[in-house]
Coordinates of C-alpha atoms in Angstrom, one line a residue:
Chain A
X1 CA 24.6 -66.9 -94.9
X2 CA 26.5 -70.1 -94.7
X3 CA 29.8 -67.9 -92.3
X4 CA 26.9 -66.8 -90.1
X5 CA 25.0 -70.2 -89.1
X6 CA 27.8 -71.5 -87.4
X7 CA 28.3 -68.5 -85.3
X8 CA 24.4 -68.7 -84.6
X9 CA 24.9 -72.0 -83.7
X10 CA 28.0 -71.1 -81.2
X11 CA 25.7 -68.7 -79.5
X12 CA 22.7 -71.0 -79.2
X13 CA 25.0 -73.8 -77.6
X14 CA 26.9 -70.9 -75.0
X15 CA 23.3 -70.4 -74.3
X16 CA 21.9 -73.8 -73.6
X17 CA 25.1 -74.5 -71.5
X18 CA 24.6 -71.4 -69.2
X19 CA 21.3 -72.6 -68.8
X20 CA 22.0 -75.7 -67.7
X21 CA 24.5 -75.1 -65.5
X22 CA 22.0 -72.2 -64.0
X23 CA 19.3 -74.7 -63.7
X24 CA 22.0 -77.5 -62.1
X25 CA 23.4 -74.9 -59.6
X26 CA 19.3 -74.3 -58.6
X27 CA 18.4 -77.6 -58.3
X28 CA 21.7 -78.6 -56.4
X29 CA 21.1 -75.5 -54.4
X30 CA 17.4 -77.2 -53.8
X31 CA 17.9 -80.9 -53.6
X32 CA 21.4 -81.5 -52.7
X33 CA 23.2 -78.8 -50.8
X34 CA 22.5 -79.0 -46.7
X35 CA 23.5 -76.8 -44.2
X36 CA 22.9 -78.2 -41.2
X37 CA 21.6 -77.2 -38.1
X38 CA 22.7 -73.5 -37.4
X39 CA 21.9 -71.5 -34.8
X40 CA 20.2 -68.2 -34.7
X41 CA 21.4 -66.1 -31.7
X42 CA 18.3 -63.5 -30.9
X43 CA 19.1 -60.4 -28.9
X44 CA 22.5 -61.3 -27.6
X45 CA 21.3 -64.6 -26.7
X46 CA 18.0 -63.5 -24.8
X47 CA 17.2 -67.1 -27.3
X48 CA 19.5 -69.2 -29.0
X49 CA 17.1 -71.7 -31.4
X50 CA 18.9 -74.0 -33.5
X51 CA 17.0 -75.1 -37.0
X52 CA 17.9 -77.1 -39.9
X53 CA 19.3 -74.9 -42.5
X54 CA 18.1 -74.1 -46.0
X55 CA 14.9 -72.3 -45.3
X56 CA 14.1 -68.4 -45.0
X57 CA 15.1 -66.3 -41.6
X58 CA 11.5 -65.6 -41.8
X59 CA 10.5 -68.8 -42.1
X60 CA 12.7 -70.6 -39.4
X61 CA 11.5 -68.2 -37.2
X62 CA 8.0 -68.9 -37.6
X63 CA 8.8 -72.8 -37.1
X64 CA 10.2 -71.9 -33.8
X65 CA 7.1 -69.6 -32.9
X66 CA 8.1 -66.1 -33.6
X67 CA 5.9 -64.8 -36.0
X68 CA 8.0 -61.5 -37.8
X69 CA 4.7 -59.7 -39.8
X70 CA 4.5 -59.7 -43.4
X71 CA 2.1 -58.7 -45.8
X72 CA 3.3 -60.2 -49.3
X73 CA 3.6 -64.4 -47.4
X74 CA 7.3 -64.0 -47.8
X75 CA 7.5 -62.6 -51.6
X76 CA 10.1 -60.2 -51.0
X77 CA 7.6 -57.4 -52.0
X78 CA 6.5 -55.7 -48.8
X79 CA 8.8 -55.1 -46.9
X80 CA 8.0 -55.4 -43.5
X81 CA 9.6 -58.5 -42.2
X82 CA 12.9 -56.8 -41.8
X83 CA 15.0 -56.9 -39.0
X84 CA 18.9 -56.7 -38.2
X85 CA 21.3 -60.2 -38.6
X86 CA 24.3 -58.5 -37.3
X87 CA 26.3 -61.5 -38.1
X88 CA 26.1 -64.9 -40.8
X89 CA 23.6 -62.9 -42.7
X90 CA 26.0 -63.1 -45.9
X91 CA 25.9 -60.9 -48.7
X92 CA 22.6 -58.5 -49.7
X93 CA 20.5 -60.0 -52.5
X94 CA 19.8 -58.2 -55.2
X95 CA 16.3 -58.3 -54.0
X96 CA 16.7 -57.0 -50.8
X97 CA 18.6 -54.3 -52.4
X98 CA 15.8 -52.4 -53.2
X99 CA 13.7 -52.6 -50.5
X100 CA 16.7 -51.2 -48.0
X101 CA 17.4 -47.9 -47.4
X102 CA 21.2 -47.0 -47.2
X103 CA 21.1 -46.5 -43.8
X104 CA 19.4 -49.4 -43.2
X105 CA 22.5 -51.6 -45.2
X106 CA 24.9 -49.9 -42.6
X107 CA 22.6 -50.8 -39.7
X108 CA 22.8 -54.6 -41.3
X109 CA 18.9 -54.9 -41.6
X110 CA 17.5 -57.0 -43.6
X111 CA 14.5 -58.5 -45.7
X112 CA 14.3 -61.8 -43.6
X113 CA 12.0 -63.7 -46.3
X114 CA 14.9 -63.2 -48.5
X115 CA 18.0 -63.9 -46.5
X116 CA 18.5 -68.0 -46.0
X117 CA 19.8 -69.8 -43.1
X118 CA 22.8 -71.5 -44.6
X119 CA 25.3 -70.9 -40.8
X120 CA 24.9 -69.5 -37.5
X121 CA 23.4 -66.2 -37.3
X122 CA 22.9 -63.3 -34.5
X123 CA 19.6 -61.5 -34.9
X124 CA 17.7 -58.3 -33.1
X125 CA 14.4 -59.4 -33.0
X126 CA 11.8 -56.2 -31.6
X127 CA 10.6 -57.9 -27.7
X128 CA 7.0 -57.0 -28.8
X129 CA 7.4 -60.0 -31.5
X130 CA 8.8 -62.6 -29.1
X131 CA 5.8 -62.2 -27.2
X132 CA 3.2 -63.3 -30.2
X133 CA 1.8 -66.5 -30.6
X134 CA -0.2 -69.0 -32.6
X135 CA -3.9 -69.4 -31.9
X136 CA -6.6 -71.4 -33.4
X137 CA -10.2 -70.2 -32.7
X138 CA -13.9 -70.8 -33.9
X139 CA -15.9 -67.7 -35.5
X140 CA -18.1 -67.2 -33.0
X141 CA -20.3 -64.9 -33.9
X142 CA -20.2 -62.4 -38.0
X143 CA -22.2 -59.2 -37.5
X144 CA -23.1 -56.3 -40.3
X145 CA -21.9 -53.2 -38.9
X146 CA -22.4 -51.4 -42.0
X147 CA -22.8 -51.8 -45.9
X148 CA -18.9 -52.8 -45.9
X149 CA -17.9 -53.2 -42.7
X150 CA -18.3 -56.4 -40.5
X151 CA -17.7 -57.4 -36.7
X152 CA -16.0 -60.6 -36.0
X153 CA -15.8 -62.3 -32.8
X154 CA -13.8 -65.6 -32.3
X155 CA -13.6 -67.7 -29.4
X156 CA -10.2 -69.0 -28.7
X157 CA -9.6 -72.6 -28.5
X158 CA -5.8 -73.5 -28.7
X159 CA -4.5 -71.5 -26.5
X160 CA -7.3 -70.9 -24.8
X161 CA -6.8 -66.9 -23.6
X162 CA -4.5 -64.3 -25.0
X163 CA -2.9 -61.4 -23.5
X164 CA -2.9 -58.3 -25.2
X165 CA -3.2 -54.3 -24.5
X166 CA -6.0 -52.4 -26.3
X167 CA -4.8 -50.9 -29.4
X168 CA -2.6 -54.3 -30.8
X169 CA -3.5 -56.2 -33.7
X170 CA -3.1 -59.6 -34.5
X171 CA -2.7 -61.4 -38.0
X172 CA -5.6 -63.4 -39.4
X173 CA -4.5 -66.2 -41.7
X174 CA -7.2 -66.3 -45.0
X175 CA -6.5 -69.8 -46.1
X176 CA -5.8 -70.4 -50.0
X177 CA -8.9 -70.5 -51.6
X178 CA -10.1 -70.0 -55.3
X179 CA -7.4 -68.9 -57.5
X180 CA -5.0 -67.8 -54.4
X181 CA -2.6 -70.7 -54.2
X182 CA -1.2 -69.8 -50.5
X183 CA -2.8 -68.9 -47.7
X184 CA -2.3 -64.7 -47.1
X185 CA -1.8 -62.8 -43.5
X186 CA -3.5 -59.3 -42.9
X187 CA -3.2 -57.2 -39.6
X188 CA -6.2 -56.2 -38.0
X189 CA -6.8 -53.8 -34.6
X190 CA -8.7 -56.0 -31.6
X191 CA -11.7 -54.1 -31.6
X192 CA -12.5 -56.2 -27.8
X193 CA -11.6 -55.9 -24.6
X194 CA -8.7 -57.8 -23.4
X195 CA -10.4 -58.3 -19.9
X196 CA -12.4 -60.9 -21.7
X197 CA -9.3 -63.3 -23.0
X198 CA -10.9 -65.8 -24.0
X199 CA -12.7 -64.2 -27.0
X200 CA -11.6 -61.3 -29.7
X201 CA -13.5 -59.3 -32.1
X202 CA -12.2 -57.8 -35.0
X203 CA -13.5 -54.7 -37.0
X204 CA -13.2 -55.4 -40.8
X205 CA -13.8 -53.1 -43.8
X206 CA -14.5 -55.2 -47.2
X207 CA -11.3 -54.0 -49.6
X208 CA -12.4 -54.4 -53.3
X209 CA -10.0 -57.2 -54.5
X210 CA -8.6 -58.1 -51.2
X211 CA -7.7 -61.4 -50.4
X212 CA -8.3 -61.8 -47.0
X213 CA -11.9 -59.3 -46.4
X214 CA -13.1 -60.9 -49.6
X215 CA -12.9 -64.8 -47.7
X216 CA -14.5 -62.9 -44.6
X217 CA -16.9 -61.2 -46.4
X218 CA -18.0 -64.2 -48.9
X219 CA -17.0 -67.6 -47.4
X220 CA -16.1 -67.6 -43.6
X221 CA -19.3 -68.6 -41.4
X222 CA -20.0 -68.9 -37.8
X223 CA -18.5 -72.2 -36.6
X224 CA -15.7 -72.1 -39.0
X225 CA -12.1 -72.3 -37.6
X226 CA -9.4 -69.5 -38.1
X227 CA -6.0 -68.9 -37.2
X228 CA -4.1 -66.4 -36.1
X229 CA -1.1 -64.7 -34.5
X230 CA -0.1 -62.1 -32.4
X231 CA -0.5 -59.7 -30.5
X232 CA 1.4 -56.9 -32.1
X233 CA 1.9 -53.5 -32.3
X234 CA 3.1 -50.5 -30.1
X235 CA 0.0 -48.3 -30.5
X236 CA -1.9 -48.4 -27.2
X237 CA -2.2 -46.1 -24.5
X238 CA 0.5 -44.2 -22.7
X239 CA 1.4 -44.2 -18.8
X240 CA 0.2 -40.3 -18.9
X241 CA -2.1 -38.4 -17.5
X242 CA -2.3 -36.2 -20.5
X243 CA -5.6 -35.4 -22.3
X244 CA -6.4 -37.7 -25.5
X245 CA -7.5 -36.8 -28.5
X246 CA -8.6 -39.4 -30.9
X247 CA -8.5 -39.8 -34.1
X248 CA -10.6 -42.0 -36.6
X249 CA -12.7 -43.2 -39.5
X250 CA -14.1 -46.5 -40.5
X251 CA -12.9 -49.8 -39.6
X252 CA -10.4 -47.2 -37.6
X253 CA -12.6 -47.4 -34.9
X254 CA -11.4 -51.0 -33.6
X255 CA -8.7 -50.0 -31.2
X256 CA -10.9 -47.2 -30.1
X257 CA -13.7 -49.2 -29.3
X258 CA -11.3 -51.0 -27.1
X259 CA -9.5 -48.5 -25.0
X260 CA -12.9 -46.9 -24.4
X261 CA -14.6 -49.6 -22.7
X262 CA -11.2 -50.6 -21.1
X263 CA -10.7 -47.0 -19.7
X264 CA -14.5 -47.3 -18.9
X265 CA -13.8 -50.8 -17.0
X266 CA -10.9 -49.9 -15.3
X267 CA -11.6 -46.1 -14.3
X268 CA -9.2 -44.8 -16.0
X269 CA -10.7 -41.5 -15.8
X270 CA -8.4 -40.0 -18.8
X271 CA -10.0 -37.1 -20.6
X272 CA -10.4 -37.8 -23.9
X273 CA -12.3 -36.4 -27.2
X274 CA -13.0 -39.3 -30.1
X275 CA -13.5 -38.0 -33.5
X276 CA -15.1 -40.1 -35.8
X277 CA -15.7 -39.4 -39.2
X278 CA -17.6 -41.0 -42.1
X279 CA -19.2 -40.0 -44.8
X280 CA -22.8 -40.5 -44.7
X281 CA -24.9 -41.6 -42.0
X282 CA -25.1 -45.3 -43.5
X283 CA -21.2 -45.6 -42.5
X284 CA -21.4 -45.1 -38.7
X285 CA -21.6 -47.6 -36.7
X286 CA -21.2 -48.3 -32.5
X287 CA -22.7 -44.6 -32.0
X288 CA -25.2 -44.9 -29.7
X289 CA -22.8 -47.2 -27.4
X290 CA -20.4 -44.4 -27.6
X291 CA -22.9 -41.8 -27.0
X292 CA -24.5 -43.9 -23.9
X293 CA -20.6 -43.9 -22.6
X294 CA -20.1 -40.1 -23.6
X295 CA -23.4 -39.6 -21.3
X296 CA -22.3 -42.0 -18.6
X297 CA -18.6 -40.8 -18.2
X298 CA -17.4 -37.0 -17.9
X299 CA -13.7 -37.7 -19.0
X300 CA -15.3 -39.1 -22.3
X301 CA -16.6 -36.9 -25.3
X302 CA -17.6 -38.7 -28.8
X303 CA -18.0 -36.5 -32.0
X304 CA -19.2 -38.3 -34.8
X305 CA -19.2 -36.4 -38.0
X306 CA -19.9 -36.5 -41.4
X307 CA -18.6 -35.5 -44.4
X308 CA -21.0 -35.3 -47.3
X309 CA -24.6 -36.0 -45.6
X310 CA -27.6 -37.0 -47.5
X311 CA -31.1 -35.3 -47.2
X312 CA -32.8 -38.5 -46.0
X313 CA -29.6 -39.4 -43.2
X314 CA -31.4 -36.2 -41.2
X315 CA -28.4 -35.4 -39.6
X316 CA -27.7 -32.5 -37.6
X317 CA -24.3 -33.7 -35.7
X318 CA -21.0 -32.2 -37.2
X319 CA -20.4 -32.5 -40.6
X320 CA -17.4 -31.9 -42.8
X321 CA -14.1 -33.9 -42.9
X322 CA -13.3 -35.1 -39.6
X323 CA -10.0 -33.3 -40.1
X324 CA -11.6 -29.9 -40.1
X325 CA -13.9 -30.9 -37.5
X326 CA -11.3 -31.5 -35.2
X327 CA -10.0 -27.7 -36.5
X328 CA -12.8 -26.1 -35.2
X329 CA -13.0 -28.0 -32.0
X330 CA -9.6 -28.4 -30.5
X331 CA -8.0 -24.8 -29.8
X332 CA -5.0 -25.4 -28.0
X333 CA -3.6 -29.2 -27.9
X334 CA -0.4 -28.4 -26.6
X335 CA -0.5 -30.1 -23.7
X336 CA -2.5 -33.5 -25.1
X337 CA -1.5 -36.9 -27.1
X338 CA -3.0 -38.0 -30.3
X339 CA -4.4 -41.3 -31.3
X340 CA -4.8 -41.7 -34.8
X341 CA -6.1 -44.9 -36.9
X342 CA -7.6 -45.2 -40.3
X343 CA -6.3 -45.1 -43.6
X344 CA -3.2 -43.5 -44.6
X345 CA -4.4 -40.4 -46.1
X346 CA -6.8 -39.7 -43.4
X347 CA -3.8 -40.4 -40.9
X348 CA -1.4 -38.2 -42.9
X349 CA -4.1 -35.5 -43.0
X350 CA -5.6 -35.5 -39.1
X351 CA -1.5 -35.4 -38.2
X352 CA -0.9 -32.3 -39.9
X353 CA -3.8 -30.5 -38.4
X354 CA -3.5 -31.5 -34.7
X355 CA 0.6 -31.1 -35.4
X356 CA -0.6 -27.1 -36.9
X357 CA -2.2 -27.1 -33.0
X358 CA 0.8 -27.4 -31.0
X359 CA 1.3 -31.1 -30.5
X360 CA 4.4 -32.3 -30.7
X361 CA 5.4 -35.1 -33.2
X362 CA 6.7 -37.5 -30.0
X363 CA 3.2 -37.1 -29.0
X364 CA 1.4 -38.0 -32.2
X365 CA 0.7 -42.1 -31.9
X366 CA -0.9 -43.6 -34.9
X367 CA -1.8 -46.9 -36.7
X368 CA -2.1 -46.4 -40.5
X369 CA -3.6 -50.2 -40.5
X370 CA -6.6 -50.5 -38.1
Chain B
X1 CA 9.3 -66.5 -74.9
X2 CA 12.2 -66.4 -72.7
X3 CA 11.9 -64.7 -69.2
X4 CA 14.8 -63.5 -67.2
X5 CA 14.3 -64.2 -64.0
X6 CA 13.2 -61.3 -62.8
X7 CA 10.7 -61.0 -65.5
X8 CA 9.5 -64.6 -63.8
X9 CA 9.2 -62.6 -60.6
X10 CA 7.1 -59.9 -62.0
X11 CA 4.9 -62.5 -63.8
X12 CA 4.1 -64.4 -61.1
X13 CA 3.3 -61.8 -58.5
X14 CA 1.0 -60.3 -61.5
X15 CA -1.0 -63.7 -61.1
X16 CA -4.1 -63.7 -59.2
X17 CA -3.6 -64.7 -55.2
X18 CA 0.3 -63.0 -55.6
X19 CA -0.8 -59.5 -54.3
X20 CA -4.7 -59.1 -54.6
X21 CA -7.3 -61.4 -55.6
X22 CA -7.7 -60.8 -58.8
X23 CA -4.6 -60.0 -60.1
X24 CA -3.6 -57.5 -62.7
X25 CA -3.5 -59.5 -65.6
X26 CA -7.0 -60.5 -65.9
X27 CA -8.3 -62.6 -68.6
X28 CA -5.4 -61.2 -71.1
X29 CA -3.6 -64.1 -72.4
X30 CA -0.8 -61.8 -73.9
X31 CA 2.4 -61.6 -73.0
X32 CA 3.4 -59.3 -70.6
X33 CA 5.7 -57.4 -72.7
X34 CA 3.1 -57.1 -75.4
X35 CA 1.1 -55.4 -73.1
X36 CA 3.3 -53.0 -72.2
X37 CA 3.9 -52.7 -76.1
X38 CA 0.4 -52.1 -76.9
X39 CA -0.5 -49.2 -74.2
X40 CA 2.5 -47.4 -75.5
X41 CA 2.2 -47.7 -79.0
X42 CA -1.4 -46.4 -78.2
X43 CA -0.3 -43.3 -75.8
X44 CA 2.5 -42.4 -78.6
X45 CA -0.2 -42.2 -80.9
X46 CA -1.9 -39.6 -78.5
X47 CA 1.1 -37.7 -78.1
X48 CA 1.7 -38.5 -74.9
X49 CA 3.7 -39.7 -72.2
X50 CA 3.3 -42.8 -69.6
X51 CA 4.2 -39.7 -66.9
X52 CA 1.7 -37.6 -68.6
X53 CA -1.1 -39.7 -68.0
X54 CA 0.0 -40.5 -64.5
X55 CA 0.3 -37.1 -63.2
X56 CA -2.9 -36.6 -64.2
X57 CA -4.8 -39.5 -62.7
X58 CA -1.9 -38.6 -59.5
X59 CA -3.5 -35.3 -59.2
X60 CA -7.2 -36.4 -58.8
X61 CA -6.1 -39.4 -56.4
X62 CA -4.3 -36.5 -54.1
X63 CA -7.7 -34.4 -54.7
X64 CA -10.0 -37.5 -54.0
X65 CA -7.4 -38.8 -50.8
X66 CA -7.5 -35.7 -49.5
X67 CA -11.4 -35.0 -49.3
X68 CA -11.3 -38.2 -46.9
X69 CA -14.2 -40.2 -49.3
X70 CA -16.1 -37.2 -49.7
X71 CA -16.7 -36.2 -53.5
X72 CA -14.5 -33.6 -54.6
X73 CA -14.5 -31.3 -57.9
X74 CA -11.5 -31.6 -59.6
X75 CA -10.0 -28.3 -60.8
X76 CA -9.6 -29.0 -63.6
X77 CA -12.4 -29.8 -66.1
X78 CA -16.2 -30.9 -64.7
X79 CA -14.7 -34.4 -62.9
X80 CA -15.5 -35.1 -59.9
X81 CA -13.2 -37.8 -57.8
X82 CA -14.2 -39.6 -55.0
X83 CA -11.6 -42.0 -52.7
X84 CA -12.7 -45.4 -51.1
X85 CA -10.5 -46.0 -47.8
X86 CA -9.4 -49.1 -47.5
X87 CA -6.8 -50.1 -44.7
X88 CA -3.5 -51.4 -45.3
X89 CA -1.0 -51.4 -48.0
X90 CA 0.0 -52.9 -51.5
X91 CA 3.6 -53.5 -52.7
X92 CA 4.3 -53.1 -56.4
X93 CA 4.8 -56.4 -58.7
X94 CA 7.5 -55.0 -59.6
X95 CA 9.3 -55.1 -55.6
X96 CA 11.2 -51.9 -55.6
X97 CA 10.2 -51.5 -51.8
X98 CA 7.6 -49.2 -51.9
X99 CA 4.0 -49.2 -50.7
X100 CA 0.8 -48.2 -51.5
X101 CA -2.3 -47.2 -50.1
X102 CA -5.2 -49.6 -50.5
X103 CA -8.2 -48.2 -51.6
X104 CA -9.5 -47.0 -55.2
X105 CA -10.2 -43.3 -56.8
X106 CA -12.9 -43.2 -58.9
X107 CA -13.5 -40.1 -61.3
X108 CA -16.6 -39.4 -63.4
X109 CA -17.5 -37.2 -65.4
X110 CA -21.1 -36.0 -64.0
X111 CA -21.9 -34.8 -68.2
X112 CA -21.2 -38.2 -69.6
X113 CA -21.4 -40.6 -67.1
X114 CA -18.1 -41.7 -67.9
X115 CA -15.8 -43.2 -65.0
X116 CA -12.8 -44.6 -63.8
X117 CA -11.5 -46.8 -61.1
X118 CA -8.0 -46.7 -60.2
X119 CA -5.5 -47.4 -57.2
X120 CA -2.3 -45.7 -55.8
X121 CA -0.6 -48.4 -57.3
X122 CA -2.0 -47.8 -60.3
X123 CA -0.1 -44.6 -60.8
X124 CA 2.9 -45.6 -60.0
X125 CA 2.7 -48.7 -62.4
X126 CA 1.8 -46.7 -65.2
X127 CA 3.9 -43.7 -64.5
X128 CA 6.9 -46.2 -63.6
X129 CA 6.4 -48.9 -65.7
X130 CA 3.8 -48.0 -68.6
X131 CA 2.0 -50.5 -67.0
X132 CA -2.0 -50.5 -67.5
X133 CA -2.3 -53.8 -66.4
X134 CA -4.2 -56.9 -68.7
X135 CA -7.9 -56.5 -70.3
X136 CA -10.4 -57.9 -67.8
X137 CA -8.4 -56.6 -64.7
X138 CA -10.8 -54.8 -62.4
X139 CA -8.4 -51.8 -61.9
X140 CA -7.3 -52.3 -66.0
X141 CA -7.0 -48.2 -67.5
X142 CA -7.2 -48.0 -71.0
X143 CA -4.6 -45.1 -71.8
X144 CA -7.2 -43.7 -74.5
X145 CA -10.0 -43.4 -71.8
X146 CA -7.8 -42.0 -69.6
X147 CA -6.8 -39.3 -71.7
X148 CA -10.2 -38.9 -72.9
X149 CA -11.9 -38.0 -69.8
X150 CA -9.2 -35.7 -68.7
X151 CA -9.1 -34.2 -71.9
X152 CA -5.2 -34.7 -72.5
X153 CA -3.5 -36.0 -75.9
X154 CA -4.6 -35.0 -79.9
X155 CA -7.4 -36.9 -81.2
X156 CA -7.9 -39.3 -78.2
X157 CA -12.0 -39.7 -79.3
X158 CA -10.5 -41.0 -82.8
X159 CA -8.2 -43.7 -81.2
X160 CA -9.2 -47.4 -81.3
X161 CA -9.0 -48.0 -77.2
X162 CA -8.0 -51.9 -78.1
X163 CA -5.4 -51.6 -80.7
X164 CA -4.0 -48.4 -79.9
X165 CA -4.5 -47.9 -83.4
X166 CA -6.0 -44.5 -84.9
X167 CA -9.1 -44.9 -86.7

């Protein structure tokens, strides 16, 4: 016993050394260590920004009002803030490591809440995101669309319009509250119409546990402020004349509800089908709009189904899933796009049947976030 | 307890606020590692594997995602599955890059009234991790009940769900 304590006691004291030093080389990394100003070169110097070293790509972009989405507040879990530093990015962490494809390490893209600024870097940043911008607003206006699914109109109030085309989302900050400790950022489709820039509604569908629907759902009130960025996003219309055939369910209905009245406002006499599906009749919502702009415009056609109807909804519209009502209806889409928006599964499932129809993948658009 | 670091990571995006609400530890003060101990000592006792009872609870959440929140009958057994859209997407605690669609599978048993509530994420954390998450998490699956309602495992109605212990 007494030859094994001090060789317990040799290990213990390697240990509480490497420790320390780890926790040193932290908090000099922290307190002590500054880089400077650098400069971040974006898009072969479209922008050249200069910030103070030490903080996240992500965030020293944000600082200088380019706002790169992510869903986990910079975590390193999500995955969406990544873009390419094609030079000063340094070495991959071994966080990023396994969020990066391989072919995305030889393309030099990155997970930009996890790479620092510590020199001057060159960046591709997507134009779409240099256009976004911060906004404050006041809720305007919280209406029940369904059991779970509420409408949310903001005015704007700093700036006072925004620019957008139907179809992009913007981010809506839920501020911390409770036991989150940092405010959160979830997309959501505009569900207005951008001729009106002064206001913007949002579609949103309570998710059990969510962060940001539960704040909408249980603590946000008309008058409140909010904030936001954006626009985002490259699912809007095309410059065709082809046919349209839409695609949605639930709170999949905001870009939709957008381009219609858009199309409707600007003659944009596109023919188009819209598919909505639901389950029972307590989950629809907007139908007799779209039915009064079905009746009022030729190029328009809304089918609202649903899936598993109870006696007392006294439906006799389509039922089934909206993916085999769009089987029965659409012979031959060779020749159309597709719109689709709603939850992953539903979008997985509505792309293989219109892709069984003939339409080719370049001509399948879709939004898997609504 | 010591943490590594990445252990740290996983612990803190476990915590309520990190990735959802609620969080997936709930009210369990354990350690995380003695969670994961517990849920496995109690599927070895069923005879089964962390994979075993996620393929099964993968299979009805394919079944459920694919009757677009319509109820569906499972195949197998008298269950019937039902998914709840919800956009968006949910990264693992665990940050290995991959996402996961929001929204929750529930499966009852129409006989017994018995039911569970579960997540894509769910799955993969069990299947992946042995991960059942803490007592008092909303989407918490206790492996016995699992295995119970889709019949898998030897003795599962003789198991103790909160020891894992045989009875």
């Amino acid at each position: 016993m007494t030859s094994v304590l001090p060789i317990i006691l040799a290990a213990a004291a390697a240990c509480a050394v490497t420790t320390s030093l780890a926790a040193m080389l932290m908090l000099a990394e922290r307190y002590l260590v500054k880089y400077g100003t650098c400069r971040l070169d974006v898009n072969s110097s479209d922008r050249v920004i200069e910030v103070k070293g030490g903080k996240s790509v992500l965030e020293s972009l944000k600082a200088e009002g380019i706002f790169v989405p992510s869903a986990c507040g910079g975590r390193g879990t999500c995955a969406y803030c990544k873009l390419k530093i094609t030079e000063g990015g340094g070495p991959v962490a071994p966080t990023e490591l396994a969020l990066l494809s391989e072919q995305e390490l030889s393309e030099n893209v990155r997970i930009t809440c996890q790479v620092k600024v510590r020199n001057d870097m060159s960046l591709v940043v997507p134009e779409h995101l240099l256009s976004a911008g911060e906004y404050r607003g006041v809720v305007e206006r919280i209406t029940d669309l369904t059991h779970d699914i509420k409408n949310l109109r903001i005015r704007l109030v700093e700036p006072k319009s925004i620019k957008y085309q139907p179809g992009q989302y913007i981010q809506l900050e839920a501020p911390a509250y409770g036991s989150n400790p940092e405010a959160v950022f979830r997309a959501y489709s505009m569900s207005s119409m951008p001729d009106e820039d002064d206001c913007l509604e949002l579609i949103i569908r309570l998710v059990p546990g969510g962060i940001c629907t539960t704040w909408v759902f249980t603590m946000l009130a008309e008058g409140d402020e909010v904030r936001f960025n954006g626009p985002y996003g490259d699912f809007h219309l095309s410059e065709t004349d082809r046919e349209m055939i839409w695609i949605a369910g639930g709170s999949g209905m905001a870009p939709f509800w957008s381009m219609v009245r858009h199309m409707a406002a600007h003659d944009m006499a596109r023919k188009t089908t819209y598919f909505f599906g639901a389950v029972r009749a307590r989950d629809l919502f907007l139908v007799e709009e779209l039915r009064k702009l079905d009746q009022h415009h030729e190029w328009f056609t809304f089918v609202p189904a649903l899936s598993a109807p109870a006696d007392e909804d006294n439906w006799d519209g389509e039922t089934g899933r909206i993916t085999d009502v769009v089987d029965r209806h659409v012979s031959d889409g060779s020749q159309a796009e597709v719109y689709l928006c709603g939850s992953p599964g539903m979008v997985d499932a509505a792309g293989r049947v219109v892709t069984a129809k003939g339409i080719p993948p370049e001509r399948i658009f879709f939004d898997k976030f609504g | 307890m010591k943490r590594t670091p990445s252990e740290q990571r996983i612990i803190e995006l476990l915590a309520p606020g990190a990735l959802c609400r609620d969080g997936f530890l709930g009210d369990d003060h354990r350690e995380l590692q003695e969670i994961l101990d517990a849920d496995r000592a109690t599927v070895e006792a069923l005879g089964l594997t962390h994979r075993d009872i996620a393929a099964a609870l993968d299979d009805a959440c394919r079944a459920a995602m694919a009757g677009l929140e319509a109820p569906v009958h499972l195949t197998s057994g008298n269950l019937v599955a039902e998914f709840h859209d919800a956009m968006g997407f949910i990264p693992s605690p665990w940050g290995e890059g991959k996402l996961f669609a929001k929204g929750e599978v529930v499966v009852t048993d129409p006989a017994t009234g018995d039911r569970l509530v579960y997540t894509p994420l769910s799955v993969h954390l069990i299947g992946k991790h042995g991960f059942y998450q803490g007592r008092g998490s909303p989407y918490r699956l206790d492996p016995a009940r699992v295995a119970r309602l889709f019949g898998l495992g030897r003795r599962a109605s003789n198991l103790d769900t909160t020891s894992g212990k045989e009875t």
